[in-house]
mmCIF file of C-alpha atoms in Angstrom:
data_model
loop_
_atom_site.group_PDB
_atom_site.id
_atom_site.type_symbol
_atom_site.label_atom_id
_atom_site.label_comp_id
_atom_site.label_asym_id
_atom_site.label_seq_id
_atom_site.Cartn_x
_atom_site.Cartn_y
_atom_site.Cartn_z
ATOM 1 C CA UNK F 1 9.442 -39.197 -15.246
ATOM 2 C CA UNK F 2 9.392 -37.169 -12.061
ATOM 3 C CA UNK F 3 11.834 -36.429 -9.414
ATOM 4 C CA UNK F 4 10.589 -36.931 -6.103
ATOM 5 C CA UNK F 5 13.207 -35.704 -4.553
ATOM 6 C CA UNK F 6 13.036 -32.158 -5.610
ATOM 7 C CA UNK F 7 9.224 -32.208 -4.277
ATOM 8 C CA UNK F 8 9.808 -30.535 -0.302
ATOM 9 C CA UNK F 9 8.553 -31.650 2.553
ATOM 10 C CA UNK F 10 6.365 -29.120 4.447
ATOM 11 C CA UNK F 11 8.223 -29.182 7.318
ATOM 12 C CA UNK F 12 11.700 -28.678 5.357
ATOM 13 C CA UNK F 13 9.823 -25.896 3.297
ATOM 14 C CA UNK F 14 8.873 -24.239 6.635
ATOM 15 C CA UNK F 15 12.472 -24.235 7.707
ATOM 16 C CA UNK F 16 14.044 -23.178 4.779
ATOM 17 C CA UNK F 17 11.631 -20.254 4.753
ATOM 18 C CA UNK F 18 12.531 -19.518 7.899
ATOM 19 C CA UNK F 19 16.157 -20.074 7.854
ATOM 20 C CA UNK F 20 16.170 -17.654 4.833
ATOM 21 C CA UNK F 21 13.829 -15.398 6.468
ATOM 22 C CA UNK F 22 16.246 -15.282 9.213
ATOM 23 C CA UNK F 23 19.189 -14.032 7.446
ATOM 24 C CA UNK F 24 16.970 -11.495 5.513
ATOM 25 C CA UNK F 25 16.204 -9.514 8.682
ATOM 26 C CA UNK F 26 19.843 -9.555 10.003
ATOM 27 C CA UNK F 27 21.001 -8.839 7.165
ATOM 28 C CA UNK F 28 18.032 -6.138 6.068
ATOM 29 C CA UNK F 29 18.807 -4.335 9.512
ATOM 30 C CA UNK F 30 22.645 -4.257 9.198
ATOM 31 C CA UNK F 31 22.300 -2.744 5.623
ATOM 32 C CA UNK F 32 19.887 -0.394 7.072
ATOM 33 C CA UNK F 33 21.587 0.335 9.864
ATOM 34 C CA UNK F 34 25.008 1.083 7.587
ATOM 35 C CA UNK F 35 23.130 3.314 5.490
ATOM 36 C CA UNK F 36 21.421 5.600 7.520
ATOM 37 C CA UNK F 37 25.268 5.750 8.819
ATOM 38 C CA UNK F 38 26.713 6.244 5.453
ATOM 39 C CA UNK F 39 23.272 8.921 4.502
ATOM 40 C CA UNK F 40 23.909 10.942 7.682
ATOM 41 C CA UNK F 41 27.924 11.183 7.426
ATOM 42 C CA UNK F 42 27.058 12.048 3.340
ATOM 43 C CA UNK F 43 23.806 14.289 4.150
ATOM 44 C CA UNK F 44 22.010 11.753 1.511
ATOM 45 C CA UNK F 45 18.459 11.486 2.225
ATOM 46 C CA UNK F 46 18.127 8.980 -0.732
ATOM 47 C CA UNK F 47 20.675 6.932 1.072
ATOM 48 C CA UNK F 48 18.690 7.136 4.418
ATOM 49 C CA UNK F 49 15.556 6.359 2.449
ATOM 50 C CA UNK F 50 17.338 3.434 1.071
ATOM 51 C CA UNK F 51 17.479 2.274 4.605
ATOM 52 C CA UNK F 52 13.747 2.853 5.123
ATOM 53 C CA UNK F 53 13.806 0.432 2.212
ATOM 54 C CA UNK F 54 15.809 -2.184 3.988
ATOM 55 C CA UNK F 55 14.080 -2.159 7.194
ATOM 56 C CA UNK F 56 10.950 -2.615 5.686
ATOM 57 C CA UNK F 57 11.963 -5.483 3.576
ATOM 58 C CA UNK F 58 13.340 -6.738 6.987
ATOM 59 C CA UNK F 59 9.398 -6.321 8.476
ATOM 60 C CA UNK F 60 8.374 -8.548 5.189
ATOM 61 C CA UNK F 61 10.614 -10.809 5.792
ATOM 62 C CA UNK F 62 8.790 -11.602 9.335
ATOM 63 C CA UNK F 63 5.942 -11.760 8.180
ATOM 64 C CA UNK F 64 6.843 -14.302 5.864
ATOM 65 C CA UNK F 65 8.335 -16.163 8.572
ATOM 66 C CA UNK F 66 5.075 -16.135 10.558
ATOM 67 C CA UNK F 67 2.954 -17.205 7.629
ATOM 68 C CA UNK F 68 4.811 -19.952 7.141
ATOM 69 C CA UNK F 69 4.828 -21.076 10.509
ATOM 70 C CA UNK F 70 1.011 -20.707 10.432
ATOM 71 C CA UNK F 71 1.038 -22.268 6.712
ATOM 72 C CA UNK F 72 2.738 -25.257 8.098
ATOM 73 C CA UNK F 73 -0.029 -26.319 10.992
ATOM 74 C CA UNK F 74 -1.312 -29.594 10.234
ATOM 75 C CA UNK F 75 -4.841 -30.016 9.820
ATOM 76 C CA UNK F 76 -7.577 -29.769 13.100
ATOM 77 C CA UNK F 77 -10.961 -29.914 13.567
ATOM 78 C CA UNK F 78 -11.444 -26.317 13.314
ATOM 79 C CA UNK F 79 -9.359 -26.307 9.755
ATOM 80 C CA UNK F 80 -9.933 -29.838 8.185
ATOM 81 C CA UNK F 81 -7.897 -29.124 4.986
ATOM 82 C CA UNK F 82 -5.322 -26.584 6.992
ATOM 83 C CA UNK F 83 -3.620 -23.537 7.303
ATOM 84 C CA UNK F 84 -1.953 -23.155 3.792
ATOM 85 C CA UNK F 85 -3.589 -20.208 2.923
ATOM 86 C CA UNK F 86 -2.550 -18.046 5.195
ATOM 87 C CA UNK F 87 0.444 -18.043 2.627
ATOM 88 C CA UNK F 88 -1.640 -15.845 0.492
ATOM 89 C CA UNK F 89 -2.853 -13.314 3.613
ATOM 90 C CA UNK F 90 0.938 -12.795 4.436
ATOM 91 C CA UNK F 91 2.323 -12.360 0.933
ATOM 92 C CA UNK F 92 -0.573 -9.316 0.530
ATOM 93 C CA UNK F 93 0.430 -8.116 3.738
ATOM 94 C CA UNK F 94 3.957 -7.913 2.424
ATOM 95 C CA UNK F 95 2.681 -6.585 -0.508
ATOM 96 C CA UNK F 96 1.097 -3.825 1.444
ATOM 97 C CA UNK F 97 3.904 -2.850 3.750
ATOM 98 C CA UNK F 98 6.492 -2.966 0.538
ATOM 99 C CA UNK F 99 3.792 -0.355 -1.248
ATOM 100 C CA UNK F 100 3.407 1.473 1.493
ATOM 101 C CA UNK F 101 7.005 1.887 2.470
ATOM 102 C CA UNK F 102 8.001 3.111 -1.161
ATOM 103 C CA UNK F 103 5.736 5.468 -2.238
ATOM 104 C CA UNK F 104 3.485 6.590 0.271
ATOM 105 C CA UNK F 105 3.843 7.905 4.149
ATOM 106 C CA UNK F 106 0.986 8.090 6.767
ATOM 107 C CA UNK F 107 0.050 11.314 6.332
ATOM 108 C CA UNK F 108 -0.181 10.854 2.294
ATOM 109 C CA UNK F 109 -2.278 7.909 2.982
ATOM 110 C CA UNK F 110 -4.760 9.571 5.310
ATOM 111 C CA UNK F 111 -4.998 12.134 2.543
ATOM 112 C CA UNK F 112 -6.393 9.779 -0.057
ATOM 113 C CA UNK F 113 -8.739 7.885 1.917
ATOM 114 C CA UNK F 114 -10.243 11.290 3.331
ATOM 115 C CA UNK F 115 -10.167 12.559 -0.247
ATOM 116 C CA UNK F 116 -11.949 9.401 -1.183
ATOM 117 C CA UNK F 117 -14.709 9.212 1.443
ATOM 118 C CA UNK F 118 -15.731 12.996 0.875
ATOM 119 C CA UNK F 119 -15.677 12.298 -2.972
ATOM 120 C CA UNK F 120 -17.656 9.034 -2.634
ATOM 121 C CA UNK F 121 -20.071 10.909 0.133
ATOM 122 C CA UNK F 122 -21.662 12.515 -3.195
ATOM 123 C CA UNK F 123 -23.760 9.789 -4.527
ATOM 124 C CA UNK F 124 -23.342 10.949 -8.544
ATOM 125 C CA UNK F 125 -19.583 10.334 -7.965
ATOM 126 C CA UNK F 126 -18.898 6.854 -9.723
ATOM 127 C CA UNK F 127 -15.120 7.202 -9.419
ATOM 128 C CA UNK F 128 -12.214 8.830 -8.578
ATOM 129 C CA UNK F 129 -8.511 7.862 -9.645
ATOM 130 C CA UNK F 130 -5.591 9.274 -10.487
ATOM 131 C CA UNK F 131 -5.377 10.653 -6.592
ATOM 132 C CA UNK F 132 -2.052 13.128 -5.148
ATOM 133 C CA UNK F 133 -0.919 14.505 -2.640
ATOM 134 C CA UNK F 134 1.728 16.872 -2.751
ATOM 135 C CA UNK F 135 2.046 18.029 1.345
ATOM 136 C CA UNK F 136 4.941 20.697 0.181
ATOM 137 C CA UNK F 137 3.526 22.608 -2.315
ATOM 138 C CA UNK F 138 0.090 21.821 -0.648
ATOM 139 C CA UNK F 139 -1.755 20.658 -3.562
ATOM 140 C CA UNK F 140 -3.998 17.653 -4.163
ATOM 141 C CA UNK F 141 -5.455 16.591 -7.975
ATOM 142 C CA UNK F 142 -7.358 13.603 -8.995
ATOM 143 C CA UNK F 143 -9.960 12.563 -12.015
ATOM 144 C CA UNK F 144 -13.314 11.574 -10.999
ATOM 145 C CA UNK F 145 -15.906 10.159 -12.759
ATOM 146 C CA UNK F 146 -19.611 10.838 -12.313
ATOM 147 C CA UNK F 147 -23.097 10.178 -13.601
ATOM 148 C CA UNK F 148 -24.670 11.496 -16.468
ATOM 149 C CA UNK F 149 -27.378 12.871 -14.358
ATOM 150 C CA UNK F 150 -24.539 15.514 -13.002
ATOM 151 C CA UNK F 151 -22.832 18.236 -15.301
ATOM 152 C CA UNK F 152 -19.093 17.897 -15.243
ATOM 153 C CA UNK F 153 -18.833 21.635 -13.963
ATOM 154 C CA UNK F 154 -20.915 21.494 -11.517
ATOM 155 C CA UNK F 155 -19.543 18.510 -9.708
ATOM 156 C CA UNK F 156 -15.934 19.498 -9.883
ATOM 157 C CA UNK F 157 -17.156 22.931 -8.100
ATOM 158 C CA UNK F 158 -19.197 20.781 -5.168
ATOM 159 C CA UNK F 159 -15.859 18.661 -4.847
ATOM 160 C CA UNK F 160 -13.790 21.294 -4.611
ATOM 161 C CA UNK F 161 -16.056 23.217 -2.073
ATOM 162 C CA UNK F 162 -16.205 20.299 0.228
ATOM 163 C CA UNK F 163 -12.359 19.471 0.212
ATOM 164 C CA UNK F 164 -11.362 23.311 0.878
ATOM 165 C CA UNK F 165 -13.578 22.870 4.199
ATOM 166 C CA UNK F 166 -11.417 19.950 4.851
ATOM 167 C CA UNK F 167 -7.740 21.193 3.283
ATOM 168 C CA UNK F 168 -8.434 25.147 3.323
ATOM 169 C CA UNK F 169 -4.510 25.709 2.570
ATOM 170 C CA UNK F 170 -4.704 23.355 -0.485
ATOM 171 C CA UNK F 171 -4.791 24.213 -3.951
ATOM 172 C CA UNK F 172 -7.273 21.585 -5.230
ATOM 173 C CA UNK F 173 -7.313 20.325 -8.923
ATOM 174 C CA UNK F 174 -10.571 18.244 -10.313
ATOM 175 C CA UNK F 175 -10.602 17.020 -13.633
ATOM 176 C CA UNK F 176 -13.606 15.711 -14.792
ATOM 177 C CA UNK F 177 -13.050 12.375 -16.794
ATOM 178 C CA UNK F 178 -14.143 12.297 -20.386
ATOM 179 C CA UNK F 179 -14.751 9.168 -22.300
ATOM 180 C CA UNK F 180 -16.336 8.195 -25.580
ATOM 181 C CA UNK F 181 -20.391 7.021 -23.756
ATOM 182 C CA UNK F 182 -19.953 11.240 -22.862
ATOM 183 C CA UNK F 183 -19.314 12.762 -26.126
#
């Protein structure tokens, strides 16, 4: 037997997701805003980068907000069945801003997809993975992956040569990857 009262409305869905949203960006910013007290008073950078943490949990918290909103449209001409998914858009925009806020920054990120499109530019390049950054001791290393038709040496020296024209300062590693179809 099923209980349909525990089966929400989507209007009372929408503003329980936003109530709670709510409170999750006041109280996101006032933890953030206490911690990058607490990590400046304490010279804590892990405590200010717990804040960084906090406000961006804050920004996902919006978004959620306006996804659900969206979500919650009834159905028009233009959208006959309606707006649910836009659920799934906002949860992997959340899912993008929580991933980007703890682990990479800009610059990091600019470094990978430039790393990428001058890897990928050589057509005997299948893959890359395993891709870092390290801006302070100005180093990058990744594995790639490339055709049979190219010898392993040879393309890590042509990847190499065409990221020192883009990061001259940077030590570069290349490691070919190896796996059992090569041997």
């Amino acid at each position: 037997m099923s209980d349909t009262n525990s089966i929400l409305s989507p209007d009372m869905r929408k503003k329980i997701i936003v109530r709670t949203g709510i409170f999750g960006i006041i109280a996101n910013f006032f933890l953030a805003g206490f911690k990058v007290a607490v990590g400046l008073f304490s010279n804590s950078i892990a405590v200010i980068l717990d804040a960084v943490n906090n406000t961006a949990d804050a920004f996902s918290s919006l978004i959620t907000i306006i996804g659900a909103k969206y979500a919650a449209k009834k159905p028009d001409k233009k959208h006959p069945l309606g707006y649910g998914r836009i659920e799934y858009l906002s949860a992997m925009i959340v899912a993008a801003i929580l991933y980007t806020f703890t682990g990479f920054s800009l610059e990091a990120y600019l470094g990978v997809v430039i790393g990428c499109f001058i890897v990928k530019s050589f057509v005997w390049a299948l893959q890359m993975h395993g891709f870092f950054i390290d801006f302070k001791d100005k180093s990058m290393r990744f594995d790639v992956v490339c055709s049979f038709k190219m010898k392993s040496d040879e393309a890590v020296k042509l990847i190499k040569d065409k990221l020192h024209e883009k990061y001259p300062d940077y030590k570069i590693h290349v490691s070919p990857d190896v796996d059992i179809s090569d041997l």
